[in-house]
Amino acid sequence: MRTTTPVLITRLQHGNVSGFGEASMPPLYGETIESATKFLKKIDATKCDPTNIESFMAYLDNIDTGNSAAKASVDIALHDLSGKLLQKPCSEMLGFPSVSNCETSKTIGIDNVSII
C-alpha cells in the first residue's frame, strides 16, 4: 500500500514571467522524479513561442517518446505562462465562456499541517 506519491513542480520562465505546472509520479506509469528531471533538462525553451502551446508540445514530443507526466507538467506550465503573457485567463484562451461566480468541488487535505 502506498501512502504518498511524489509530485514534480515545473516552472517555465519567459523574461520575468513564470508559469507553473505539476505532475504526479505514481509508480504505475514508470516515471520518477529523476526520469522526469532528465527529460526536462533536454528542453530548450528558447526554441518555441510560449504562447503557441500546440507547437511547444509538438517540440516536446520530438525530443523523446513517453515522459507523459513530465510533458503534462510542461503543458500546465505553458497554459499558466501563456495566460499571464497574454493577460487572459485560461478559460478564455480555451474558448470557454467567462464565468464570474463558478461553483466547484472542494478538496480537504487529511495530512498533518506541519508536514505540508
PDB file of C-alpha atoms in Angstrom:
ATOM      1  CA  MET A   1       0.000   0.000   0.000  1.00  0.00           C
ATOM      2  CA  ARG A   2       1.301   3.404  -0.990  1.00  0.00           C
ATOM      3  CA  THR A   3       0.659   6.380   1.292  1.00  0.00           C
ATOM      4  CA  THR A   4       2.340   9.105  -0.763  1.00  0.00           C
ATOM      5  CA  THR A   5       3.024   9.972  -4.388  1.00  0.00           C
ATOM      6  CA  PRO A   6       5.923  12.189  -5.445  1.00  0.00           C
ATOM      7  CA  VAL A   7       4.967  15.382  -7.254  1.00  0.00           C
ATOM      8  CA  LEU A   8       7.123  17.347  -9.673  1.00  0.00           C
ATOM      9  CA  ILE A   9       6.677  21.126  -9.884  1.00  0.00           C
ATOM     10  CA  THR A  10       7.761  22.679 -13.185  1.00  0.00           C
ATOM     11  CA  ARG A  11       8.487  26.361 -13.749  1.00  0.00           C
ATOM     12  CA  LEU A  12       8.817  27.867 -17.227  1.00  0.00           C
ATOM     13  CA  GLN A  13      10.152  31.373 -17.399  1.00  0.00           C
ATOM     14  CA  HIS A  14       9.871  33.883 -20.238  1.00  0.00           C
ATOM     15  CA  GLY A  15      11.555  37.162 -19.360  1.00  0.00           C
ATOM     16  CA  ASN A  16      10.464  37.883 -15.821  1.00  0.00           C
ATOM     17  CA  VAL A  17       7.167  35.973 -16.090  1.00  0.00           C
ATOM     18  CA  SER A  18       6.869  32.422 -14.778  1.00  0.00           C
ATOM     19  CA  GLY A  19       4.300  29.708 -15.401  1.00  0.00           C
ATOM     20  CA  PHE A  20       3.944  26.724 -13.093  1.00  0.00           C
ATOM     21  CA  GLY A  21       2.785  23.162 -13.647  1.00  0.00           C
ATOM     22  CA  GLU A  22       2.857  19.927 -11.735  1.00  0.00           C
ATOM     23  CA  ALA A  23       2.860  16.210 -12.362  1.00  0.00           C
ATOM     24  CA  SER A  24       2.161  13.282 -10.111  1.00  0.00           C
ATOM     25  CA  MET A  25       4.624  10.374 -10.297  1.00  0.00           C
ATOM     26  CA  PRO A  26       2.700   7.223  -9.325  1.00  0.00           C
ATOM     27  CA  PRO A  27       4.848   4.093  -9.771  1.00  0.00           C
ATOM     28  CA  LEU A  28       2.213   2.554 -12.069  1.00  0.00           C
ATOM     29  CA  TYR A  29       3.431   4.597 -15.062  1.00  0.00           C
ATOM     30  CA  GLY A  30       7.156   4.045 -14.552  1.00  0.00           C
ATOM     31  CA  GLU A  31       8.108   7.707 -14.314  1.00  0.00           C
ATOM     32  CA  THR A  32      10.124   9.067 -11.451  1.00  0.00           C
ATOM     33  CA  ILE A  33      11.278  12.486 -10.353  1.00  0.00           C
ATOM     34  CA  GLU A  34      14.706  11.527 -11.707  1.00  0.00           C
ATOM     35  CA  SER A  35      13.440  10.404 -15.152  1.00  0.00           C
ATOM     36  CA  ALA A  36      11.212  13.478 -15.465  1.00  0.00           C
ATOM     37  CA  THR A  37      14.056  15.792 -14.466  1.00  0.00           C
ATOM     38  CA  LYS A  38      16.337  14.127 -17.022  1.00  0.00           C
ATOM     39  CA  PHE A  39      13.707  14.713 -19.737  1.00  0.00           C
ATOM     40  CA  LEU A  40      13.046  18.321 -18.690  1.00  0.00           C
ATOM     41  CA  LYS A  41      16.775  19.126 -18.914  1.00  0.00           C
ATOM     42  CA  LYS A  42      16.621  18.311 -22.656  1.00  0.00           C
ATOM     43  CA  ILE A  43      14.202  21.174 -23.329  1.00  0.00           C
ATOM     44  CA  ASP A  44      15.491  24.364 -24.917  1.00  0.00           C
ATOM     45  CA  ALA A  45      12.555  26.666 -24.224  1.00  0.00           C
ATOM     46  CA  THR A  46      14.122  29.428 -26.339  1.00  0.00           C
ATOM     47  CA  LYS A  47      13.239  27.399 -29.468  1.00  0.00           C
ATOM     48  CA  CYS A  48       9.485  27.888 -29.024  1.00  0.00           C
ATOM     49  CA  ASP A  49       6.955  30.653 -28.524  1.00  0.00           C
ATOM     50  CA  PRO A  50       5.361  30.001 -25.110  1.00  0.00           C
ATOM     51  CA  THR A  51       2.046  31.388 -26.356  1.00  0.00           C
ATOM     52  CA  ASN A  52       1.929  28.742 -29.124  1.00  0.00           C
ATOM     53  CA  ILE A  53       1.189  25.781 -26.895  1.00  0.00           C
ATOM     54  CA  GLU A  54       0.494  23.284 -29.704  1.00  0.00           C
ATOM     55  CA  SER A  55       3.858  23.993 -31.327  1.00  0.00           C
ATOM     56  CA  PHE A  56       5.682  23.800 -27.996  1.00  0.00           C
ATOM     57  CA  MET A  57       4.068  20.439 -27.177  1.00  0.00           C
ATOM     58  CA  ALA A  58       4.952  19.095 -30.639  1.00  0.00           C
ATOM     59  CA  TYR A  59       8.554  20.133 -29.937  1.00  0.00           C
ATOM     60  CA  LEU A  60       8.435  18.149 -26.658  1.00  0.00           C
ATOM     61  CA  ASP A  61       7.111  15.061 -28.442  1.00  0.00           C
ATOM     62  CA  ASN A  62      10.036  15.252 -30.858  1.00  0.00           C
ATOM     63  CA  ILE A  63      12.567  15.312 -28.011  1.00  0.00           C
ATOM     64  CA  ASP A  64      11.612  11.855 -26.746  1.00  0.00           C
ATOM     65  CA  THR A  65       8.684   9.446 -26.544  1.00  0.00           C
ATOM     66  CA  GLY A  66       6.940   8.713 -23.264  1.00  0.00           C
ATOM     67  CA  ASN A  67       7.552  11.038 -20.321  1.00  0.00           C
ATOM     68  CA  SER A  68       3.816  11.706 -20.080  1.00  0.00           C
ATOM     69  CA  ALA A  69       3.895  13.157 -16.571  1.00  0.00           C
ATOM     70  CA  ALA A  70       6.829  15.455 -17.359  1.00  0.00           C
ATOM     71  CA  LYS A  71       5.097  16.618 -20.547  1.00  0.00           C
ATOM     72  CA  ALA A  72       1.854  17.197 -18.634  1.00  0.00           C
ATOM     73  CA  SER A  73       3.695  19.413 -16.155  1.00  0.00           C
ATOM     74  CA  VAL A  74       5.078  21.473 -19.049  1.00  0.00           C
ATOM     75  CA  ASP A  75       1.634  21.660 -20.668  1.00  0.00           C
ATOM     76  CA  ILE A  76       0.132  23.045 -17.455  1.00  0.00           C
ATOM     77  CA  ALA A  77       3.043  25.482 -17.003  1.00  0.00           C
ATOM     78  CA  LEU A  78       2.630  26.650 -20.625  1.00  0.00           C
ATOM     79  CA  HIS A  79      -1.047  27.386 -20.091  1.00  0.00           C
ATOM     80  CA  ASP A  80      -0.220  29.327 -16.932  1.00  0.00           C
ATOM     81  CA  LEU A  81       2.637  31.224 -18.598  1.00  0.00           C
ATOM     82  CA  SER A  82       0.719  31.915 -21.801  1.00  0.00           C
ATOM     83  CA  GLY A  83      -2.264  33.260 -19.870  1.00  0.00           C
ATOM     84  CA  LYS A  84      -0.001  35.566 -17.914  1.00  0.00           C
ATOM     85  CA  LEU A  85       1.813  36.784 -21.047  1.00  0.00           C
ATOM     86  CA  LEU A  86      -1.446  37.354 -22.954  1.00  0.00           C
ATOM     87  CA  GLN A  87      -3.174  38.696 -19.821  1.00  0.00           C
ATOM     88  CA  LYS A  88      -6.057  36.261 -20.329  1.00  0.00           C
ATOM     89  CA  PRO A  89      -7.497  33.585 -18.079  1.00  0.00           C
ATOM     90  CA  CYS A  90      -7.033  30.018 -19.318  1.00  0.00           C
ATOM     91  CA  SER A  91     -10.794  29.666 -19.699  1.00  0.00           C
ATOM     92  CA  GLU A  92     -10.758  32.455 -22.287  1.00  0.00           C
ATOM     93  CA  MET A  93      -7.708  31.017 -24.066  1.00  0.00           C
ATOM     94  CA  LEU A  94      -9.545  27.679 -24.335  1.00  0.00           C
ATOM     95  CA  GLY A  95     -12.729  29.294 -25.635  1.00  0.00           C
ATOM     96  CA  PHE A  96     -14.881  28.772 -22.552  1.00  0.00           C
ATOM     97  CA  PRO A  97     -17.377  31.436 -21.541  1.00  0.00           C
ATOM     98  CA  SER A  98     -16.368  33.872 -18.844  1.00  0.00           C
ATOM     99  CA  VAL A  99     -17.885  32.987 -15.504  1.00  0.00           C
ATOM    100  CA  SER A 100     -17.648  35.393 -12.607  1.00  0.00           C
ATOM    101  CA  ASN A 101     -19.063  33.043  -9.980  1.00  0.00           C
ATOM    102  CA  CYS A 102     -18.359  29.388 -10.614  1.00  0.00           C
ATOM    103  CA  GLU A 103     -19.152  26.647  -8.112  1.00  0.00           C
ATOM    104  CA  THR A 104     -16.590  23.914  -7.847  1.00  0.00           C
ATOM    105  CA  SER A 105     -15.842  20.947  -5.675  1.00  0.00           C
ATOM    106  CA  LYS A 106     -13.619  21.381  -2.669  1.00  0.00           C
ATOM    107  CA  THR A 107     -10.786  19.138  -1.535  1.00  0.00           C
ATOM    108  CA  ILE A 108      -9.958  18.831   2.113  1.00  0.00           C
ATOM    109  CA  GLY A 109      -6.475  17.581   2.909  1.00  0.00           C
ATOM    110  CA  ILE A 110      -6.117  14.917   5.577  1.00  0.00           C
ATOM    111  CA  ASP A 111      -2.379  15.260   6.118  1.00  0.00           C
ATOM    112  CA  ASN A 112      -0.670  16.780   9.124  1.00  0.00           C
ATOM    113  CA  VAL A 113      -0.335  20.528   8.575  1.00  0.00           C
ATOM    114  CA  SER A 114       3.205  20.539   9.955  1.00  0.00           C
ATOM    115  CA  ILE A 115       4.304  18.254   7.091  1.00  0.00           C
ATOM    116  CA  ILE A 116       2.878  20.457   4.355  1.00  0.00           C
TER     117      ILE A 116
END
